[in-house]
Every structure is written in C-alpha cells, then in structure tokens.
Short mmCIF file of C-alpha atoms and ligand atoms in Angstrom, two decimals:
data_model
loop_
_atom_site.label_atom_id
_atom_site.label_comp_id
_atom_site.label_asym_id
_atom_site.label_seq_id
_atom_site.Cartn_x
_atom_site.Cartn_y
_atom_site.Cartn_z
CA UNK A 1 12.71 -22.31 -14.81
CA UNK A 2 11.72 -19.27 -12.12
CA UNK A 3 11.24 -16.26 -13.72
CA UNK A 4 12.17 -12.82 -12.53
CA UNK A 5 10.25 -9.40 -12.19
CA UNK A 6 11.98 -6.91 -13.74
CA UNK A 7 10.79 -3.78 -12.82
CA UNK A 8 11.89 -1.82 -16.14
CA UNK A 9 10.23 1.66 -17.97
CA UNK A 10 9.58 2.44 -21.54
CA UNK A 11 8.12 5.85 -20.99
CA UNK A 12 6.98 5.82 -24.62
CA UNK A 13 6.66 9.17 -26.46
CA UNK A 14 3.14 10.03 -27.36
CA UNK A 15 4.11 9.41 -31.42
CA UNK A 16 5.04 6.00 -30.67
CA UNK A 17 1.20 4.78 -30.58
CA UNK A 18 0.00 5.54 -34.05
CA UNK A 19 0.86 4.65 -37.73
CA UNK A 20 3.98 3.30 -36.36
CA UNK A 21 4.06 -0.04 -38.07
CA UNK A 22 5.75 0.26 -42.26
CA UNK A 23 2.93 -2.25 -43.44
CA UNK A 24 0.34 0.10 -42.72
CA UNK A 25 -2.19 1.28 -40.43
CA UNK A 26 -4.47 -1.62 -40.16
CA UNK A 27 -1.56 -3.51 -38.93
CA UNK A 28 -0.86 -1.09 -36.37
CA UNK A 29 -4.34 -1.37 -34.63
CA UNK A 30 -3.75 -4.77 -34.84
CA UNK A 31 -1.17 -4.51 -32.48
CA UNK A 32 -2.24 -1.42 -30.37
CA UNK A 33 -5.41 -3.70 -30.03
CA UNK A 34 -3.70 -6.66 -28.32
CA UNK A 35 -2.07 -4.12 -26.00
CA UNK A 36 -5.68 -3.02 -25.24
CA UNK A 37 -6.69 -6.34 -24.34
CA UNK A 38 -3.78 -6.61 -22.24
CA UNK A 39 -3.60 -5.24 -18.75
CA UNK A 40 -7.42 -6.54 -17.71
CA UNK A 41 -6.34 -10.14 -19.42
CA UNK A 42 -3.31 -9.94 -17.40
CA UNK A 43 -5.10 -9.37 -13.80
CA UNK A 44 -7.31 -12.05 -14.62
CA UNK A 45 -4.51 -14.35 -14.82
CA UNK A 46 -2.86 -13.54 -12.03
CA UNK A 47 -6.56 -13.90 -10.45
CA UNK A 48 -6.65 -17.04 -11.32
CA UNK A 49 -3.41 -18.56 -10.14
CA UNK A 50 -3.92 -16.42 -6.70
CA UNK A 51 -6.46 -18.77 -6.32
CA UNK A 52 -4.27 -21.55 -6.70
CA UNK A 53 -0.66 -20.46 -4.88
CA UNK A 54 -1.85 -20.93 -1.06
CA UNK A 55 -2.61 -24.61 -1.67
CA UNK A 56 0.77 -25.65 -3.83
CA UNK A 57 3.26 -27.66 -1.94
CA UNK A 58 6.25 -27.36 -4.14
CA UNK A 59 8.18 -24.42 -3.22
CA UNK A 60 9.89 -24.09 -6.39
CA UNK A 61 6.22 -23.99 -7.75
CA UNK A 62 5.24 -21.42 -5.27
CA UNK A 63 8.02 -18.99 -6.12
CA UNK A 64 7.42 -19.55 -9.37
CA UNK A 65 3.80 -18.38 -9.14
CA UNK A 66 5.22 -15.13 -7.22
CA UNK A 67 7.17 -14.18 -9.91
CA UNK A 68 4.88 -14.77 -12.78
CA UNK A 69 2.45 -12.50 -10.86
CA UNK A 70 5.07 -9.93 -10.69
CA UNK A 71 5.76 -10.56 -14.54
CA UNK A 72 2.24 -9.90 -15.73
CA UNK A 73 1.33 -6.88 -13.15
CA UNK A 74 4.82 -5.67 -14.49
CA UNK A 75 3.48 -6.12 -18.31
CA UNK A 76 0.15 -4.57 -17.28
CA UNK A 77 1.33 -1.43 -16.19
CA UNK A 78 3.74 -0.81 -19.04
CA UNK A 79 0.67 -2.01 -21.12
CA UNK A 80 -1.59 0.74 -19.51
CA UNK A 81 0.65 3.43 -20.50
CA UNK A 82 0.95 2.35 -23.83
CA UNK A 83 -2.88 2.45 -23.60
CA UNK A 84 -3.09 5.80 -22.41
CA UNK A 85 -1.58 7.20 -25.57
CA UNK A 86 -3.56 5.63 -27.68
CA UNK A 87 -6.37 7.54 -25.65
CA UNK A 88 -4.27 10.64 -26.04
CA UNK A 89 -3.91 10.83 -29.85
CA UNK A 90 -7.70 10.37 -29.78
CA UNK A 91 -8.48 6.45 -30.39
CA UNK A 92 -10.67 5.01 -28.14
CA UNK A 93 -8.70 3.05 -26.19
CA UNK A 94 -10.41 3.50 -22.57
CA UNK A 95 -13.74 2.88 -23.75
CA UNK A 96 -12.30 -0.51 -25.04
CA UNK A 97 -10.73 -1.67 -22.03
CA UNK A 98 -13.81 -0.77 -20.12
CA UNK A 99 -16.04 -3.85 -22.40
CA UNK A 100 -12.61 -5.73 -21.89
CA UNK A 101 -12.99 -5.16 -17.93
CA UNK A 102 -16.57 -6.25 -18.58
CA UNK A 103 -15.66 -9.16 -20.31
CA UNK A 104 -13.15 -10.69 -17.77
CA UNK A 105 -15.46 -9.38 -15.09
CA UNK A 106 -18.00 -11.50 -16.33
CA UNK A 107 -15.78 -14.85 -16.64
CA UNK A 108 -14.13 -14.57 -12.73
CA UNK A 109 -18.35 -14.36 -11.77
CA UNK A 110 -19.67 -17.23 -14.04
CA UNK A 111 -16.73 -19.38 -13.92
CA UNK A 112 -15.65 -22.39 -11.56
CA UNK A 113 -11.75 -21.41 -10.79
CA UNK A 114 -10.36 -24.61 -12.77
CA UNK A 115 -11.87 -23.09 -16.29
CA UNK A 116 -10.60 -20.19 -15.43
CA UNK A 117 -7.51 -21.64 -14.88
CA UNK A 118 -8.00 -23.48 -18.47
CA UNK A 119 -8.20 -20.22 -20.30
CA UNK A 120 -4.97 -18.56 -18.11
CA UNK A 121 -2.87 -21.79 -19.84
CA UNK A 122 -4.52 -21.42 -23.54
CA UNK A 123 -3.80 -17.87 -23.45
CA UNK A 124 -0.55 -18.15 -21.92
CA UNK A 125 0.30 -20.92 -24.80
CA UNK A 126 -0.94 -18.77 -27.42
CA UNK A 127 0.70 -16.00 -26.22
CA UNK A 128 4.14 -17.37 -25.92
CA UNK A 129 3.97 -18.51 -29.74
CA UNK A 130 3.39 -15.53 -30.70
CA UNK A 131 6.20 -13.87 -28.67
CA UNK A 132 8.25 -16.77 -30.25
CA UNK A 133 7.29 -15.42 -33.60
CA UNK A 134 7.85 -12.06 -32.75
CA UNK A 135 11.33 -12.70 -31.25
CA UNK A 136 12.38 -14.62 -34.74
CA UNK A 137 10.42 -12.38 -37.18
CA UNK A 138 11.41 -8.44 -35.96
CA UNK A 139 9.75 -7.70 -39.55
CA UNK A 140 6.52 -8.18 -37.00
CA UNK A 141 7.47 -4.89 -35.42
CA UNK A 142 9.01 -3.20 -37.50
CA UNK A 143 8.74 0.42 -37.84
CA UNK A 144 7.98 0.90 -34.20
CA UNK A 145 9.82 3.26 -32.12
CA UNK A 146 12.61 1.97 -30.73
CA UNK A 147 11.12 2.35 -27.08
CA UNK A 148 8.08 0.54 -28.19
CA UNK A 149 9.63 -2.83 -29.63
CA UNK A 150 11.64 -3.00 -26.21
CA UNK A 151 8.72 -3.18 -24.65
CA UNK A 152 7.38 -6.11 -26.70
CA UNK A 153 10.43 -7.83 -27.16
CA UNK A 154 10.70 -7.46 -23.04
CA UNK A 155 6.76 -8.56 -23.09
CA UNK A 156 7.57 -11.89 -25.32
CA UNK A 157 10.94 -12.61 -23.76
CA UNK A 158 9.16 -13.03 -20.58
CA UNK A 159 5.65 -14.64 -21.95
CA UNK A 160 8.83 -17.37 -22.80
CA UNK A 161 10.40 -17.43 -19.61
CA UNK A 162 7.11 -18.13 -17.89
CA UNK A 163 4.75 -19.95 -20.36
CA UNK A 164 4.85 -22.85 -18.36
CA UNK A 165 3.95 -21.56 -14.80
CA UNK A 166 0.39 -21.70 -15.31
CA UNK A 167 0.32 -25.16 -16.77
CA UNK A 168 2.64 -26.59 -14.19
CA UNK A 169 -0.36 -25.42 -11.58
CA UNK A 170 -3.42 -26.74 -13.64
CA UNK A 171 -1.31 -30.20 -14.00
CA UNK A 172 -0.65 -30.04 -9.95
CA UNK A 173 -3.70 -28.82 -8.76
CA UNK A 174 -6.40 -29.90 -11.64
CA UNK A 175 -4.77 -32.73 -12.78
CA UNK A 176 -3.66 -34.97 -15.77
CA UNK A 177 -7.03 -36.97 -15.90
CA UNK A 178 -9.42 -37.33 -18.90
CA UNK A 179 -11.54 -34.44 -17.84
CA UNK A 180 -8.94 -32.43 -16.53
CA UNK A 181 -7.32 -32.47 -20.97
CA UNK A 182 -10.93 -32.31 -22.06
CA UNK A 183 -11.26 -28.66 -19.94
CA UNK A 184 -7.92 -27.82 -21.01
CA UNK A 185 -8.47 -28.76 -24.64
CA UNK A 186 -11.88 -27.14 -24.63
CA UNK A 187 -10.74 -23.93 -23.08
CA UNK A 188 -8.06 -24.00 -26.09
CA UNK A 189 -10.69 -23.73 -28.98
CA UNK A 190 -12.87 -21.11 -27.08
CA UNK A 191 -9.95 -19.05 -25.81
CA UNK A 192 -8.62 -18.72 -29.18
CA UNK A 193 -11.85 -17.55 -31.14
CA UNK A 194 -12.36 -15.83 -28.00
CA UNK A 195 -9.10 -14.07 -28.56
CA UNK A 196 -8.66 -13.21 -31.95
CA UNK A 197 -12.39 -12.00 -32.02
CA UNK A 198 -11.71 -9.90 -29.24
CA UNK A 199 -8.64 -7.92 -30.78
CA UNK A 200 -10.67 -8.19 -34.27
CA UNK A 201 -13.27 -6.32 -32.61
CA UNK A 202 -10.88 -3.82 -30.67
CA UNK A 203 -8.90 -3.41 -34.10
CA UNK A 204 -12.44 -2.82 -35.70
CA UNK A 205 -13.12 -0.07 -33.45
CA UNK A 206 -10.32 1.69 -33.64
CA UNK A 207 -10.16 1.69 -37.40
CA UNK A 208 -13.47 2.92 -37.32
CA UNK A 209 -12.15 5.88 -35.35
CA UNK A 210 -9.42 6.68 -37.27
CA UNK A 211 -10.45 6.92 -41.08
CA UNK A 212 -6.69 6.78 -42.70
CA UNK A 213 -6.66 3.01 -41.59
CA UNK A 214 -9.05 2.10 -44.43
CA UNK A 215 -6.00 2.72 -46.92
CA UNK A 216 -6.23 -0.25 -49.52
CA UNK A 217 -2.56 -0.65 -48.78
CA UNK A 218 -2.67 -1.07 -45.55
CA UNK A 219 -5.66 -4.00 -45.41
CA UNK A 220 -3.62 -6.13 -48.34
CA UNK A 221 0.05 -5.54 -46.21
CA UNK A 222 -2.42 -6.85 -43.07
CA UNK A 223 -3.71 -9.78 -45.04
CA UNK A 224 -0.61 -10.65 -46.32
CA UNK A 225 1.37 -10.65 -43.05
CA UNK A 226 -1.20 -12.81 -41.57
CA UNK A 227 -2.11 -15.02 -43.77
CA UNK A 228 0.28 -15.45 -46.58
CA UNK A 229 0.67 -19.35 -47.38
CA UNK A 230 4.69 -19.60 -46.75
CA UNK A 231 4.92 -16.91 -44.41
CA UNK A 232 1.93 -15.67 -42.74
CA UNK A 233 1.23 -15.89 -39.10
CA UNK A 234 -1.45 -17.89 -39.36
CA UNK A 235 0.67 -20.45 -40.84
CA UNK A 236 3.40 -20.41 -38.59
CA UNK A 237 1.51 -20.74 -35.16
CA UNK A 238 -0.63 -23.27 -36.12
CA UNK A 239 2.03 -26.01 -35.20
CA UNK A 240 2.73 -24.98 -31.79
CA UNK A 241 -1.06 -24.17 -31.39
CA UNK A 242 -1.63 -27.76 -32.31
CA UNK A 243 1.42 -29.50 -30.13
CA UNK A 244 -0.99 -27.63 -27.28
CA UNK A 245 -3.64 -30.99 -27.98
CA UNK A 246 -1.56 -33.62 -27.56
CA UNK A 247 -2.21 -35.72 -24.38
CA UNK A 248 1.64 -35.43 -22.86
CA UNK A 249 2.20 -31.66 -23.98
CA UNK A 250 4.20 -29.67 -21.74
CA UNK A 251 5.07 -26.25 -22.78
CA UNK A 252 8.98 -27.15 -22.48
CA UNK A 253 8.52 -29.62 -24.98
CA UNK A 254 9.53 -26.99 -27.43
CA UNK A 255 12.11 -25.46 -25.68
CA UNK A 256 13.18 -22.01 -26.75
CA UNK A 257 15.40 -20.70 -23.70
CA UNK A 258 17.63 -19.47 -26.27
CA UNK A 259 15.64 -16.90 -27.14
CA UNK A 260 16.28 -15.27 -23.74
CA UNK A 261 19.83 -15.15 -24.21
CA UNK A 262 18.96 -11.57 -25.36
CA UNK A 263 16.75 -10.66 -21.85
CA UNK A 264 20.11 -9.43 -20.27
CA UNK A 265 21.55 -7.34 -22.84
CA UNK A 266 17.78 -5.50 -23.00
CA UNK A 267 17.78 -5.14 -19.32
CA UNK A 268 21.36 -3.75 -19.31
CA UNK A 269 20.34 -1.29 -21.99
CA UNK A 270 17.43 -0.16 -20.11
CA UNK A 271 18.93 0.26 -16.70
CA UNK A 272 22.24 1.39 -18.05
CA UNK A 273 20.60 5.07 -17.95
CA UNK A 274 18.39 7.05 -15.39
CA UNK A 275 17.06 7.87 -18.25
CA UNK A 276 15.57 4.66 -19.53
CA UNK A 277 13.99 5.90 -22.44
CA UNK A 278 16.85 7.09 -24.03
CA UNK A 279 18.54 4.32 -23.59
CA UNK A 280 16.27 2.09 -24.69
CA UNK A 281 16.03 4.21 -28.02
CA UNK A 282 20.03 4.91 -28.49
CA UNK A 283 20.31 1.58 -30.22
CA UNK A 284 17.44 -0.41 -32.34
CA UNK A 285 17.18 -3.94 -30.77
CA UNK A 286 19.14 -6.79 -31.72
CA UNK A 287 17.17 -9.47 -34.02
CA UNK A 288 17.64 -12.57 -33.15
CA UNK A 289 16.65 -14.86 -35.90
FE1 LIG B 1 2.18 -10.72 -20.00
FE1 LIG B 2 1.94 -14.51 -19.49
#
C-alpha cells in the first residue's frame, strides 16, 4: 500500500485542549500528553528512514518512504498546534517538548542508524494498534470537540495506512537475520517502557500543573479505561503487541484496510469548506465499529 499526504487543517479552538474528555481530566492529559510527545517523535522517524531512502532500490519502496515522510511532518504540524494550546490555557506543554527534543536529540547522537530504525518500527507498531483501537472504540475520544477527534481519527487512519513502511525498510535494508529480530525485538521492549513512561511522565506534569485533574473521579474513570480486565486498553493491545515477536510478523498480517474506508469521507468533509474547521465540526464523526 502507498500512502498519501494529505495536507488537511483542524484549526482547533483554544477550548478544545482541556477537560475535553467525559471520563475525566486525568484521561485528558493522557491524551494531550501523547500529542506532546508527538511532533519531535515524528521528526525522528522521518530522520531515521531519510537515512535509509537514497539506498532503496524498489521504487514502490521509495515512494512509499516519500509519502510516509509527508504523513508524519503532516501529523507533526497539526500536532504542534494542538500543542500550542495546551501552552495557551497555561499547561506546560513547551517546556515538555523541549526534554522530549532532548530526549530524541540524545538517541539520533548515541545511536547506530539501524536501532534507530528498530525503535521507528516498535513505535510505528504500537502506534498503529492503538489507532486501531481508537478507530473501533470512539468511547476513547469521546467528549472531544468535534475538530479534535478529526484530527486523531485522521492521525490513526493514516498510522494504518502506513504502519508498514518502516518495517518494509528495516526488513530490506537491515535484514531478516537472527540479529537483525533480536534488535527489532529488543527495541520493542525498550520502546514501549520507553513510551508509556514518557507520556506517564508528560501526563504527570501536567496534572501537576493543573490541580482539578486530581479529582478521585477522574483517576478511577483513567484506571478503568486502561486497565479494566474485559475492556481496558491494556488488555486489548497486548495481542497485536505480542504478534509484533513472532519471527515471520509483518504488519499486514493483521490487515485492517477496512478501517480506511472512512479516510475519504473525512477528507471530503474537511475540504468540502474553505473553512475547514467548520466543516470538520458540522457533523460528529462516523464510528466505525
Ligand atoms: Fe504520525
Ligand atoms: Fe507513523
């Protein structure tokens, strides 16, 4: 599959960045905090497969690579905005992403390019089973403005429609070997503590700034979404997270194209009107469950 760019706006109103989410506040900065972690993660994967593109042979691969950069920068800038609200109702949010920078500034100067390449794929794994949750569960979202669940439905519909770019570059230009699924397997376990204690931490600090997340309600609706036995999160990605260990896995293994089925009707919707905002917002998204 090549994936597009799609160059599309949210211009999200200022109110759309806080207490946005029904289950509560600490759920919201849950959220907000993956979007801080975001557009730096983002440059560091197209940073990594830069690397890569000038010495792939396949052309489909090549064009592939194009448009996946195109797809994250896209998602970074729409990201950054986002961002920038959260700054502007007074969270911390560009103090975050400046130890984020720090952190990914650190891993492109201690890192040989193939890890980095190993965490790009991890991340891009984990990432599109969680849009795949998203996409099935709206619940996940729910609440948000309008304006903002296009944008992460947009952000997870195309985490889908590339998820296996990445991969397909490490398997060309790193290999299948033994050593080449021990890096990749390795990068897997470290990416994903790496990961959640990243947002944990980002969540952490903006709760810390903004005293009505401590409501009781709001930590047991966070606990529950996450970790409830039949329906939690954590539950329902650790399958896919564990199909990522198996020697032959291939992200189309599991394949989910019919989840992007809904990518044209969004875009229509949000270049329907010069005025993307309001279009995005004259109609609440379409679940597809
Ligand atoms: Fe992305
Ligand atoms: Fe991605």
């Amino acid at each position: 599959m090549i994936p597009t760019r799609r160059d599309l706006k949210f211009h999200l109103p200022l109110e759309a960045a806080s207490h946005w989410h029904h289950e509560g506040a600490v759920l919201t900065h849950f959220i907000n905090a993956m979007s801080l972690t975001f557009p730096e993660g983002e440059r560091f994967f197209i940073h990594t497969l830069r690397h890569y593109r000038d010495r792939i042979e396949d052309p489909l691969l090549q064009e592939a690579v194009t448009a996946f950069i195109g797809q994250e920068a896209m998602h970074g800038r729409e990201h950054a905005e986002y961002n920038a609200l959260l700054s502007q109702v007074g969270l911390p949010a560009e103090e975050i992403e400046a130890e984020v920078t720090s952190f990914f500034k650190a891993l492109k100067a201690w890192l040989p390019p193939a890890a980095q390449l190993s965490i790009t794929i991890a991340q891009e794994h984990f990432t599109a089973i969680v849009a795949e949750a998203l996409l099935r569960d709206p619940a996940l979202i729910a609440g948000a403005d309008p304006r903002l669940a296009a944008l992460w439905r947009w952000h997870a519909l195309e985490e889908i429609e590339h998820k296996a770019v990445a991969f397909d570059v490490y398997e060309t230009s790193v290999g299948r070997s033994l050593p080449a699924y021990a890096l990749r397997t390795t990068s897997m376990l470290t990416t994903t503590a790496g990961f959640l204690l990243m947002v944990l931490w980002c969540q952490g600090r903006m709760m810390i700034a903004d005293q009505r997340a401590g409501a009781r309600k709001g930590v047991r609706s966070f606990l529950k979404v996450m970790l409830s036995p039949r329906s939690g999160l954590v539950r329902r990605l650790a399958g896919p997270w564990l199909e990522y260990f198996k020697p032959e896995f291939h992200p189309w293994d599991h394949d989910n194209g019919e989840l992007l089925e809904e990518m044209e009707r969004l875009v229509e919707r949000l270049n329907g009107s010069p005025d993307n905002a309001s279009a995005a917002a004259a109609e609440p998204l379409r679940a597809v469950a």
